Short mmCIF file of C-alpha atoms and ligand atoms in Angstrom, two decimals:
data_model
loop_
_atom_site.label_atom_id
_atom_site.label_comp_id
_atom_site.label_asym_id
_atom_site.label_seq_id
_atom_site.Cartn_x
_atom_site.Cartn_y
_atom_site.Cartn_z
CA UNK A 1 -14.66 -26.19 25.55
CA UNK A 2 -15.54 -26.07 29.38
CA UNK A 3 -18.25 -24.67 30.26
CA UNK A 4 -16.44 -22.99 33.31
CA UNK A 5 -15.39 -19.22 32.26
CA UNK A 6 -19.05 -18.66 30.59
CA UNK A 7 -20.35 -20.15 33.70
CA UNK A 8 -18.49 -18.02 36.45
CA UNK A 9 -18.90 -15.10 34.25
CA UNK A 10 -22.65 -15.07 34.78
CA UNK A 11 -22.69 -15.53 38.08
CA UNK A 12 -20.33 -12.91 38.84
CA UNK A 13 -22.20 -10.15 36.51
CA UNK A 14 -25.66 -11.29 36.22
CA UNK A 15 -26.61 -8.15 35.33
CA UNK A 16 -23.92 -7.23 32.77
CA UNK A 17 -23.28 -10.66 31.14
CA UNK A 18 -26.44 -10.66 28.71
CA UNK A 19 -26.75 -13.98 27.02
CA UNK A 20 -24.02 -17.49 26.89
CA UNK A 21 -23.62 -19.21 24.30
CA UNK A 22 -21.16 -22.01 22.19
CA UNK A 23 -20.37 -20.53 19.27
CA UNK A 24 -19.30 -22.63 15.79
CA UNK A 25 -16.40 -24.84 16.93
CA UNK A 26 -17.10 -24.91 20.74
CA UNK A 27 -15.38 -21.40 21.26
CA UNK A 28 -17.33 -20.02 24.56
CA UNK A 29 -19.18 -16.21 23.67
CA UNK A 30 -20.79 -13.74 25.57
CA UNK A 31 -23.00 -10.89 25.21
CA UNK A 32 -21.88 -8.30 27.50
CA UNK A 33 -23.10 -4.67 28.25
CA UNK A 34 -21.24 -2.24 26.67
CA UNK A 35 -20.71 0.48 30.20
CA UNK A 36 -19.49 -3.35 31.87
CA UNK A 37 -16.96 -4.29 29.69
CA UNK A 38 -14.05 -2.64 31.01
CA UNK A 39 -15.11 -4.24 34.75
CA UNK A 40 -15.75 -7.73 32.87
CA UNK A 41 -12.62 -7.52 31.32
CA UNK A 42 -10.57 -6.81 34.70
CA UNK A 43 -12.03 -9.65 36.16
CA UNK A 44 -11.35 -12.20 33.63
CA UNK A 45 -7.39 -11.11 33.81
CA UNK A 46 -6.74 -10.82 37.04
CA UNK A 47 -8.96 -13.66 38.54
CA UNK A 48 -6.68 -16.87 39.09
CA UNK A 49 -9.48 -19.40 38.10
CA UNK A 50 -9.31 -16.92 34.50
CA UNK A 51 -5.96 -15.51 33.89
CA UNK A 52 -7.13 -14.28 30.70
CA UNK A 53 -3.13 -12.43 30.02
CA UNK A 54 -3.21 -12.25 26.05
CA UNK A 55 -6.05 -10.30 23.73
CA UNK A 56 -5.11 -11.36 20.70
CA UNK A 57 -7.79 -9.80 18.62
CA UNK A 58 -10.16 -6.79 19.46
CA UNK A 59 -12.76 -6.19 16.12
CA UNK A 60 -15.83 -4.93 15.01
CA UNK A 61 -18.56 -5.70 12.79
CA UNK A 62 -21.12 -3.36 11.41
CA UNK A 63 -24.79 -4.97 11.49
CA UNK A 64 -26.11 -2.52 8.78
CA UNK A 65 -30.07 -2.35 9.13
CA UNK A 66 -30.03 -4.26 12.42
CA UNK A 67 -30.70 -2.11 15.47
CA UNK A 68 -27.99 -1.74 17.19
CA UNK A 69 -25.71 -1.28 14.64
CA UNK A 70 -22.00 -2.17 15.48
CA UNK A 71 -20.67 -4.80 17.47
CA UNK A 72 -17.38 -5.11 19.15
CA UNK A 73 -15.84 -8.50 19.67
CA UNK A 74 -12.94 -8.68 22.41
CA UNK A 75 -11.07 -12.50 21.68
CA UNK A 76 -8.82 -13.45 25.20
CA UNK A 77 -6.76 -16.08 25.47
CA UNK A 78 -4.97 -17.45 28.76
CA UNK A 79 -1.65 -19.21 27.94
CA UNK A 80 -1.73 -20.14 31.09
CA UNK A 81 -4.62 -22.05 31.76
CA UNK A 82 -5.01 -22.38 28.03
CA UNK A 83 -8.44 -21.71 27.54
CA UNK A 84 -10.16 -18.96 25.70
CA UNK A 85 -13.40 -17.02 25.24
CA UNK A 86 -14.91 -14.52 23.33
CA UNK A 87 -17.05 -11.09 24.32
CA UNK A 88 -19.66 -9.53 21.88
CA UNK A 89 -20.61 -6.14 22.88
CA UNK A 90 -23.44 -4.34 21.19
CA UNK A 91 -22.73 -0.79 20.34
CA UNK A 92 -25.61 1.19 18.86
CA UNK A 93 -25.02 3.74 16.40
CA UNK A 94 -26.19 6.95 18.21
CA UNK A 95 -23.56 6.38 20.80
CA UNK A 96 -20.40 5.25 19.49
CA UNK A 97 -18.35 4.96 23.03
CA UNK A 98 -17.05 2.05 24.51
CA UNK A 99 -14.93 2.01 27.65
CA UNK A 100 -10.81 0.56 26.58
CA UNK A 101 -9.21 -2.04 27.74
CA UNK A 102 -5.66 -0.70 27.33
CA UNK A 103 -5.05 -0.60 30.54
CA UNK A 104 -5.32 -4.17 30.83
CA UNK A 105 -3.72 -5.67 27.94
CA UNK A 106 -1.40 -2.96 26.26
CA UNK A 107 -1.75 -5.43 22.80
CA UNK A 108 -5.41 -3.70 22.83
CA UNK A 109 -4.33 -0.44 21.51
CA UNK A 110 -3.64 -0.88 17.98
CA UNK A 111 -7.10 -2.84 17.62
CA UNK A 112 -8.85 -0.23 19.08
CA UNK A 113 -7.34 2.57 16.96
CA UNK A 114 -7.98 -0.08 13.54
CA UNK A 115 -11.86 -0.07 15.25
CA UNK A 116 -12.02 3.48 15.43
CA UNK A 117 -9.79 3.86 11.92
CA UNK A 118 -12.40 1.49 10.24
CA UNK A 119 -15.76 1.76 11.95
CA UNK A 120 -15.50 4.91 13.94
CA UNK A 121 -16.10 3.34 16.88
CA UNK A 122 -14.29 5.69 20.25
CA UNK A 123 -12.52 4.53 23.07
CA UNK A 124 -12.80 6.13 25.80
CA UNK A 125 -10.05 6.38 28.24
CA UNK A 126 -7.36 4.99 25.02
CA UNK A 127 -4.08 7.08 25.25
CA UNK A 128 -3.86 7.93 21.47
CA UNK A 129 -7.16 7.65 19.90
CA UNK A 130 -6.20 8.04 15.86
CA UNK A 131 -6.33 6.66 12.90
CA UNK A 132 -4.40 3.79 12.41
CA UNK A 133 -4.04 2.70 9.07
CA UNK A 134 -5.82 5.53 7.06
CA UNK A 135 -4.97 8.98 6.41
CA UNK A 136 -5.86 11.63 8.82
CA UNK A 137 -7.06 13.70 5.67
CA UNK A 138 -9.43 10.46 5.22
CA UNK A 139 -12.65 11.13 5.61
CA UNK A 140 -15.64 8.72 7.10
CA UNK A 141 -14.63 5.05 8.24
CA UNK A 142 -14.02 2.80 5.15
CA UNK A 143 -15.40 -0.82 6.28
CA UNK A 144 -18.54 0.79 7.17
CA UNK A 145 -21.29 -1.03 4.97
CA UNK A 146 -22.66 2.20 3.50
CA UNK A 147 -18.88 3.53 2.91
CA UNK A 148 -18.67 3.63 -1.28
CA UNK A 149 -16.62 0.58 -2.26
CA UNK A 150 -14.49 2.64 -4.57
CA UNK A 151 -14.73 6.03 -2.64
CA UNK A 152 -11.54 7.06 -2.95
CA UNK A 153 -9.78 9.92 -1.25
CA UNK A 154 -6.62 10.66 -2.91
CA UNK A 155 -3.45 12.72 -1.41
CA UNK A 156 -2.26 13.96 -4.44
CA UNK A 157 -3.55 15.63 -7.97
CA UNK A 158 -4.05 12.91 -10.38
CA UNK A 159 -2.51 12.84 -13.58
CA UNK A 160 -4.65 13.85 -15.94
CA UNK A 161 -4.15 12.11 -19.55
CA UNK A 162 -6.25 9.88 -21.92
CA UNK A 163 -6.14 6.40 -21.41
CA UNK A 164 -7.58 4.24 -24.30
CA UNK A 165 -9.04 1.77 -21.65
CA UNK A 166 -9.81 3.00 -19.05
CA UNK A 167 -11.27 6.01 -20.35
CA UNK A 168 -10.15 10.05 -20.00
CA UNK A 169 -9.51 11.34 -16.62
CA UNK A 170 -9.29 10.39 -13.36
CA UNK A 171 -12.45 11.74 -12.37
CA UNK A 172 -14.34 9.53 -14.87
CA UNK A 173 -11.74 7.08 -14.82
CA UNK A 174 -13.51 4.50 -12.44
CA UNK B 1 35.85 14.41 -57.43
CA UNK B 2 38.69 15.81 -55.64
CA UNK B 3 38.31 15.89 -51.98
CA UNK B 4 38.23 19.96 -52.09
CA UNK B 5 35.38 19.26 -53.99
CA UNK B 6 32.98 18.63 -51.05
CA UNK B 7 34.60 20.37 -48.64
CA UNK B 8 32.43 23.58 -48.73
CA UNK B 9 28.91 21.34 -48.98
CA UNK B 10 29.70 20.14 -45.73
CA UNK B 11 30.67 23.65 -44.14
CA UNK B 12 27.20 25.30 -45.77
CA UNK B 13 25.00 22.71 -44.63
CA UNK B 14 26.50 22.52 -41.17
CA UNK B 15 23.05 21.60 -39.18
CA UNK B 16 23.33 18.50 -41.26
CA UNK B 17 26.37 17.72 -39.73
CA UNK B 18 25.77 18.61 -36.06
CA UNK B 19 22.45 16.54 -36.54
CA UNK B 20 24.59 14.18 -37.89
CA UNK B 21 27.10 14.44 -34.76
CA UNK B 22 24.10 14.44 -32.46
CA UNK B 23 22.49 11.27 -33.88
CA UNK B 24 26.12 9.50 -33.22
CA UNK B 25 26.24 10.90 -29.71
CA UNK B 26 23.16 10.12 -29.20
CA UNK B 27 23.40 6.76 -30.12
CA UNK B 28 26.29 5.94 -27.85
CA UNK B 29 24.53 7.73 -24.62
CA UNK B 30 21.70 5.38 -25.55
CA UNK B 31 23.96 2.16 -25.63
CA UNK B 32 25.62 3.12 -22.69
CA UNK B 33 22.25 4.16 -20.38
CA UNK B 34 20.28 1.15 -21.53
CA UNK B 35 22.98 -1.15 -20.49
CA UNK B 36 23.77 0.15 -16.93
CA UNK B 37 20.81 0.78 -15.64
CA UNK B 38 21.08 1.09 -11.97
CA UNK B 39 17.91 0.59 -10.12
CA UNK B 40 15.51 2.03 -7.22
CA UNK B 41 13.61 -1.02 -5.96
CA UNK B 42 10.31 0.55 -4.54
CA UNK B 43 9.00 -2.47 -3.28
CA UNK B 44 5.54 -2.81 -1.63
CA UNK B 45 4.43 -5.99 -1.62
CA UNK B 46 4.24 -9.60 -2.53
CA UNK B 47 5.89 -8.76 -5.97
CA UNK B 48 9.13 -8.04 -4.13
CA UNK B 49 10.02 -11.90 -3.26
CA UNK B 50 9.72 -12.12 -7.20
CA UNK B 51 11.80 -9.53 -7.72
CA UNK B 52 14.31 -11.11 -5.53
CA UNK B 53 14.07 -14.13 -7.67
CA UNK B 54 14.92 -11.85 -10.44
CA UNK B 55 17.73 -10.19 -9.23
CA UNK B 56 19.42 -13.13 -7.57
CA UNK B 57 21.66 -16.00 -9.35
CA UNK B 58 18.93 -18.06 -11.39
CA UNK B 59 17.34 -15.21 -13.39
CA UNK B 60 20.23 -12.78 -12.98
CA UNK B 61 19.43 -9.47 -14.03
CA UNK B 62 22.72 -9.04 -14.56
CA UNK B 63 23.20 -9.98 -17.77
CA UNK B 64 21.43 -7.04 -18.73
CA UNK B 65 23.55 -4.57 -17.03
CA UNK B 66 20.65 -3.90 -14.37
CA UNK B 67 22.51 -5.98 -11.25
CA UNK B 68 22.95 -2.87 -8.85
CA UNK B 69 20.07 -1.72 -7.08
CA UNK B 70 20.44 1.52 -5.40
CA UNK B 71 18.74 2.57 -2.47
CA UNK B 72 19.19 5.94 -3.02
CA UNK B 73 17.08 7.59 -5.71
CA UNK B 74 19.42 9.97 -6.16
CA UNK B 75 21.85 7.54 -7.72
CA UNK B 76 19.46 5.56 -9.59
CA UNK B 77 17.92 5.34 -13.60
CA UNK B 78 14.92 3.15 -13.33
CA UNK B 79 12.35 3.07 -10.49
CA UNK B 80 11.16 -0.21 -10.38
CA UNK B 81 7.79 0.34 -8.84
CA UNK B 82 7.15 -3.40 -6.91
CA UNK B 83 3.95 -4.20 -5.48
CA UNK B 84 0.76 -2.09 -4.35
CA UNK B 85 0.65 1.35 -4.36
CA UNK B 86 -2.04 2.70 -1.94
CA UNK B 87 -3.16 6.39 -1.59
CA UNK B 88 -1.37 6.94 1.47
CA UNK B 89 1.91 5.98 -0.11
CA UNK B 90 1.35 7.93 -3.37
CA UNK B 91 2.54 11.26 -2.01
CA UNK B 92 6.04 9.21 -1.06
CA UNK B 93 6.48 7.74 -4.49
CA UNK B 94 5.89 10.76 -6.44
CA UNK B 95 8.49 12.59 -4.13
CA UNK B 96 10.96 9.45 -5.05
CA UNK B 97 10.00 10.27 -8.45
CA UNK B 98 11.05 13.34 -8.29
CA UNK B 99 14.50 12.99 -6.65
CA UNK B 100 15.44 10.92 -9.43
CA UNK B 101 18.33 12.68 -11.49
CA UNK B 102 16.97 12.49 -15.05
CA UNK B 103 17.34 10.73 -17.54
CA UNK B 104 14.95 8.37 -15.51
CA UNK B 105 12.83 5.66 -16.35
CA UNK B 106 9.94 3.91 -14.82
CA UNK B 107 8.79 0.43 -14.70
CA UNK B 108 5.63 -0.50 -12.98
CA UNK B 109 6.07 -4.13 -11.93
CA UNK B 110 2.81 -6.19 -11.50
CA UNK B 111 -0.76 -5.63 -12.27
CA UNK B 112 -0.97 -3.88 -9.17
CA UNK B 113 1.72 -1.16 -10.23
CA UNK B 114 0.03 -1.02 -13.34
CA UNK B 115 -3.46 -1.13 -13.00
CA UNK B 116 -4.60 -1.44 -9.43
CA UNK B 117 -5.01 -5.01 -9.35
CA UNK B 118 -7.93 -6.86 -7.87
CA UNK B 119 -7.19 -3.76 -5.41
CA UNK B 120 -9.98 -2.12 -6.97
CA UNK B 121 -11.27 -0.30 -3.22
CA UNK B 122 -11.30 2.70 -1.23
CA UNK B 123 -7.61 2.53 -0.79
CA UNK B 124 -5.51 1.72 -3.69
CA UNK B 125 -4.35 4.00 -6.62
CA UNK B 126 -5.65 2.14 -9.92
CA UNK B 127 -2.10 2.20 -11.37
CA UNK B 128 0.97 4.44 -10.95
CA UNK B 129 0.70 6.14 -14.12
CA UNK B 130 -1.78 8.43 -12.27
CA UNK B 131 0.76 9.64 -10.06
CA UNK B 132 4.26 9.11 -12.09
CA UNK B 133 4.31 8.98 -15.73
CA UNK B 134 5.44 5.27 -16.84
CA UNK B 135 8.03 3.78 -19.59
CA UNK B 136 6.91 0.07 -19.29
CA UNK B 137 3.96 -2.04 -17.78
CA UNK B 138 4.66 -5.45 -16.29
CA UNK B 139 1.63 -7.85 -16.24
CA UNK B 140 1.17 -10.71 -14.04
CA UNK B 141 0.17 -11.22 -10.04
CA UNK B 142 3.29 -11.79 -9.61
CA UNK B 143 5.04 -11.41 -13.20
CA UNK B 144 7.66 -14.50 -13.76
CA UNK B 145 10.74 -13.26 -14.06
CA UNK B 146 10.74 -14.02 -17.93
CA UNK B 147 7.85 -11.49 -18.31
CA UNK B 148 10.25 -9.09 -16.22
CA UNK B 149 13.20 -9.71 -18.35
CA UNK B 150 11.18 -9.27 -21.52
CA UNK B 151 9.74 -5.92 -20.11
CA UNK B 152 13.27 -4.89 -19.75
CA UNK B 153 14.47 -5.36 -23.13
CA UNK B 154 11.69 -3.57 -24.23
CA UNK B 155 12.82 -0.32 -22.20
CA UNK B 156 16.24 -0.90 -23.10
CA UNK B 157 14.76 -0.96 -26.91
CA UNK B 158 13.19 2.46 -25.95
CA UNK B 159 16.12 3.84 -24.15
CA UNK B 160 18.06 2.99 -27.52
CA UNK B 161 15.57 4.74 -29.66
CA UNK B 162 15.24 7.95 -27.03
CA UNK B 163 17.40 10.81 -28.22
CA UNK B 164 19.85 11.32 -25.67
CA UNK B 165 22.18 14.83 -25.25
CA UNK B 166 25.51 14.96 -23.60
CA UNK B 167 24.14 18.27 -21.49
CA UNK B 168 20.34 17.63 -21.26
CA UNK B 169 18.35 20.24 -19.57
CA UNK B 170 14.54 19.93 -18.57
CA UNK B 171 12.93 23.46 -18.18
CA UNK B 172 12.38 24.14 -15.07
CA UNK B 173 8.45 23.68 -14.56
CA UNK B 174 8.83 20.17 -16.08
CA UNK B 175 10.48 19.47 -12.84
CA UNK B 176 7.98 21.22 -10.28
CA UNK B 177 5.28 19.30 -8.34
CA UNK B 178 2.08 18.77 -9.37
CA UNK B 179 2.37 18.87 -13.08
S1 SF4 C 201 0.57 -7.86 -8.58
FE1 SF4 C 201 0.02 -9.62 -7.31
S2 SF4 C 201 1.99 -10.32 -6.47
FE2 SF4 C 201 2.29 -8.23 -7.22
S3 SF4 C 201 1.94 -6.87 -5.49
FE3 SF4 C 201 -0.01 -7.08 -6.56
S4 SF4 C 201 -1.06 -8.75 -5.54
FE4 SF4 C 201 1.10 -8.90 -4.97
#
């Protein structure tokens, strides 16, 4: 890929814009600071060299052991220049906020609420900051790395009979 | 022997002959029910496109009197329970469940039904017999619709072998929540 998004992105944020690199595949990345994203973010839509008009994935990933923690990854594509590029932002575990970027791309919101469903991660400034695919009785954030694989939170009472296989219960049952 | 003869036998032992009434009755509700079995299709997942194999002209589950599904659990016999069952949707099937006029039967439909699956995670109830008690378990990711056939006979074997009363009446906690 060109070099030119990475490239104007630096100069125009040399303070926010941390590190440049190619990722696997050519794709274009950037560090970013995490207070800068939502200014980053406005530039690289509504700049005509950028036109950046799609997000077509916002994620996370939890660096468990690494200091800091969590990451957030913001993808943007421009259909109409057809060129993309992808934002890490570093989020560290003692403070969990990161500005939105609803207001730019409305596609944003359920990948923020599936951050903040899955890794806890807030949004500040998102109009409906809940759970999106678990439970509101749900407790923690299940792709966490230290969430139990198999901690499971049922809604209802379990039947309770004996099950030649699996064993009696469904307390013991697992 | 004159006829007379065993006339009063019959009238003494006359729980003999209701059993013997009951058994008959009993045995024509269970022909009838196992071969009309309308169903609730509480499809999930991936298993459903099998299911619509199953249902549709090549497999035809037809033949076994089974061809109407109802989307109303009110009007239906068998719940056929189609595809993952996560915790979050476990409060919805048992209240299906329970909607069900009885007699009802259940049929989990897939491993995942059954067992959980490869599902085995923070999210997914490890088989619907935790939740709903179940007549028959459907292997296979997805079951053919042979193995869904065959699991169908085998309920309508059961079904034919259940004792079945013209005016059945659970007692009322059987049909309260929680169990
Ligand atoms: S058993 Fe296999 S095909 Fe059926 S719902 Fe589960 S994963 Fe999908």
């Amino acid at each position: 890929m060109s070099k030119a998004v990475t490239a104007a992105l630096k100069e125009k944020f040399p303070d926010a814009v941390q590190e440049v690199y190619e990722g696997v595949g050519g794709d274009d990345c950037a560090f970013v600071k995490k207070d800068a994203v939502a200014e980053v973010c406005r530039f690289l839509k509504e700049d005509p060299a950028m036109a950046f008009n799609m997000a077509p994935y916002v994620t996370a990933v939890d660096y468990l052991g690494q200091e800091p923690r969590f990451e957030v990854v913001y993808n943007l594509v421009s259909t109409r220049l057809n060129h993309r590029v992808r934002l890490r932002v570093k989020v560290p575990e003692s403070d969990l906020e990161v500005p939105t970027v609803t207001h730019l791309w409305r596609g944003a919101d359920w990948f923020e609420r599936y951050c903040f469903d899955m890794y806890g991660i807030r949004f500040l400034g998102h109009p409906d900051m809940r759970r999106l695919f678990m439970y509101d009785e749900f407790v923690g954030h299940p792709l966490r790395k230290d969430y139990p694989l198999k901690g499971r939170q049922p809604l209802t009472a379990e039947r309770n009979f004996r099950d030649l296989y699996r064993g009696p219960g469904p307390s013991g049952r697992d | 022997m004159a006829e007379t003869d065993t006339l009063p036998a019959i009238a003494t032992r006359r729980e003999e002959a209701t059993g013997f009434f009951q058994k008959l009755v009993s045995k024509g509700l269970g022909w009838a029910r196992k071969n009309s079995l309308y169903q609730y299709p509480f499809v999930t997942a991936c298993c459903g496109i099998e299911y619509m194999s199953l249902a549709s002209a090549r497999y035809d589950i037809a033949r076994f009197g089974a061809e109407v599904p109802r989307f109303s659990p009110r009007q239906a016999d068998l719940l056929l329970v189609v595809g993952t069952i996560n915790c979050k949707q476990a409060p919805i099937l048992q209240r299906i469940y329970e909607q069900m006029a009885d007699p009802k039967w259940v049929m989990a439909y897939g491993v995942c039904a059954s067992s959980g699956g490869f599902y085995d995670n923070y999210a997914t109830v490890q088989g619907i017999d935790r939740i709903i008690p179940v007549d028959v378990y459907v292997p296979g990711c997805p079951p053919r619709p042979e193995q869904v056939l065959d699991g169908l006979m085998l309920l309508q074997k059961k079904i034919q072998e259940q004792e079945h009363k013209l005016i059945d009446r659970l007692p009322a906690a059987e049909l309260a929540r929680g169990r």
